[in-house]
Each structure stands twice: as structure tokens, then as C-alpha cells.
Amino acid sequence: MTTDAFLADCRARLACDLLSNTWNAVVLWALRDGPRRPVELRERIGGISSKVLTETLRRLQFNGLVERQAHGTAPSRVEYRLTALGRSLLAPIDAVGAWAFEHGVEVMAAQQAASAPAPQSPLPLARQVDSVK
């Protein structure tokens, strides 16, 4: 693998891809204090559907960041926990969160300015006269 972020097999791009999904970092952060059942994760994470949570957990498991543990009880019980690799992402997630806390107002102001309608320029005098006619 290379460290050239413009190449498809770059490790930096891999890390950015892992953190670019909205829910990956949120689910990892929700698991930081220990194993959780999916229902506990849904209660803890606002706005995530069961389907999206399941997809996210499977993606994180595929990437070696979380592990699934099924307990042989009735009814069946499943928990998810961070792997050592998943724990290693908590510090970068915390750093991004700190950046967002520090600069979030600026980002939201830029978004608001970009989405505001452009001010209407007054018609040239000749067009104003034509519009009166």
C-alpha cells in the first residue's frame, strides 16, 4: 500500500473512508464504554434506524473494528464490542469531535451563507423605464 491519498489503495484513503460514513464513528463512540446490545445502541444513538444500525455494525465487523458475540440464551442475545483495532480509532474520532466543537459555528455559518438566496441587483435604469411602459 502507498501513502499517496490520490491512489485507490492508499491507507490514508482507507481511514478516511472508514470515518466518512456518518454512522461508523457514532456507533464506535457509542461502544467505547463496553459491549452493547443493538437495542441499547438504538436507544443511545438518536436518529438511527434498526436497518442502518445493522448495516453499520456489519460494516464495522467486516473491517475488524467491532466483534459480535452471540449468547446461547433463550431468547437469543447478541452484543457488540470494540476490538483493539476499533479502540484505536477512538482518539482520532475524539479529535474530530473536538475540532467540530471548536469550529462548528463557523461551518454552520458558512453553510447558511452558501444556501442564502443571492441578493437581487436593481434593474438598470433603461430596463426600469421599459418595465413601466
XYZ file of C-alpha atoms in Angstrom:
133
model
C 0.000 0.000 0.000
C 1.037 3.550 -0.629
C 0.643 6.797 1.274
C -0.424 8.769 -1.799
C -4.035 9.718 -0.937
C -4.853 10.055 -4.629
C -4.308 6.346 -5.275
C -7.095 3.843 -4.661
C -5.037 1.562 -2.399
C -3.753 4.300 -0.091
C -4.026 3.608 3.641
C -4.947 7.224 4.342
C -7.882 6.902 1.957
C -8.927 3.717 3.738
C -9.011 5.577 7.070
C -10.949 8.479 5.539
C -13.439 6.024 4.044
C -13.973 4.430 7.463
C -14.697 7.794 9.051
C -16.633 9.315 6.163
C -19.719 7.214 6.843
C -21.860 9.197 9.264
C -22.770 6.251 11.444
C -19.410 4.443 11.700
C -17.860 6.941 14.097
C -21.112 7.363 16.045
C -21.501 3.614 16.622
C -17.825 3.213 17.526
C -18.155 6.076 20.015
C -21.327 4.520 21.484
C -19.400 1.280 22.098
C -16.474 2.990 23.856
C -17.731 2.136 27.368
C -18.226 -1.559 26.707
C -20.402 -4.106 24.936
C -23.916 -3.143 23.945
C -26.928 -4.930 22.554
C -28.409 -3.482 19.350
C -31.489 -2.211 21.202
C -29.226 -0.385 23.668
C -27.283 1.162 20.798
C -30.506 2.359 19.114
C -31.656 3.940 22.380
C -28.283 5.612 22.869
C -27.919 6.864 19.280
C -30.622 9.281 18.224
C -31.954 9.083 14.689
C -30.587 5.687 13.627
C -32.979 3.072 12.295
C -32.663 -0.637 13.038
C -31.744 -1.314 9.418
C -28.997 1.315 9.306
C -27.636 0.181 12.674
C -27.466 -3.425 11.450
C -25.717 -2.362 8.223
C -23.255 -0.234 10.186
C -22.454 -2.982 12.679
C -21.878 -5.456 9.833
C -19.602 -2.960 8.046
C -17.625 -2.314 11.238
C -17.357 -6.049 11.872
C -16.197 -6.646 8.275
C -13.456 -4.062 8.827
C -12.345 -5.644 12.102
C -13.450 -2.731 14.283
C -16.197 -4.484 16.248
C -16.921 -8.073 17.153
C -20.287 -9.723 17.522
C -20.878 -12.058 20.423
C -23.963 -14.269 20.449
C -25.022 -15.669 23.818
C -26.756 -19.052 23.752
C -29.646 -17.963 25.923
C -33.347 -18.011 25.202
C -34.309 -15.605 23.818
C -31.074 -15.198 21.916
C -28.923 -12.279 22.933
C -26.309 -10.547 20.799
C -23.787 -7.955 21.898
C -21.253 -5.892 20.009
C -17.941 -4.711 21.404
C -14.953 -2.816 20.088
C -11.902 -4.761 19.031
C -8.432 -3.417 19.815
C -8.393 -2.013 16.286
C -11.745 -0.300 16.890
C -10.474 1.162 20.164
C -7.505 2.614 18.298
C -9.936 4.790 16.301
C -11.438 6.433 19.391
C -8.639 9.019 19.717
C -8.998 10.235 16.097
C -12.797 10.329 16.487
C -12.369 12.355 19.678
C -10.006 14.739 17.837
C -12.535 15.254 15.030
C -15.262 15.830 17.636
C -13.103 18.428 19.402
C -12.484 20.158 16.064
C -16.236 20.162 15.372
C -16.952 21.616 18.799
C -14.397 24.367 18.238
C -15.326 25.198 14.634
C -18.929 24.003 14.286
C -20.392 27.512 14.472
C -18.106 28.650 11.651
C -19.079 25.675 9.471
C -22.794 26.255 10.081
C -22.392 29.967 9.274
C -20.654 29.092 6.010
C -23.445 26.628 5.149
C -26.086 29.225 5.911
C -24.312 31.863 3.818
C -23.932 29.443 0.910
C -27.604 28.473 0.971
C -28.946 32.026 1.338
C -30.553 33.426 -1.799
C -28.329 35.789 -3.765
C -29.284 39.440 -3.307
C -31.246 40.829 -6.255
C -29.423 43.579 -8.055
C -31.551 46.557 -9.080
C -32.520 46.707 -12.744
C -30.516 49.130 -14.882
C -32.337 52.426 -15.406
C -33.179 51.635 -19.058
C -34.852 48.336 -18.039
C -36.762 50.076 -15.233
C -38.202 52.530 -17.770
C -39.097 49.677 -20.127
C -40.864 47.784 -17.341
C -43.034 50.814 -16.538
C -44.298 51.067 -20.125
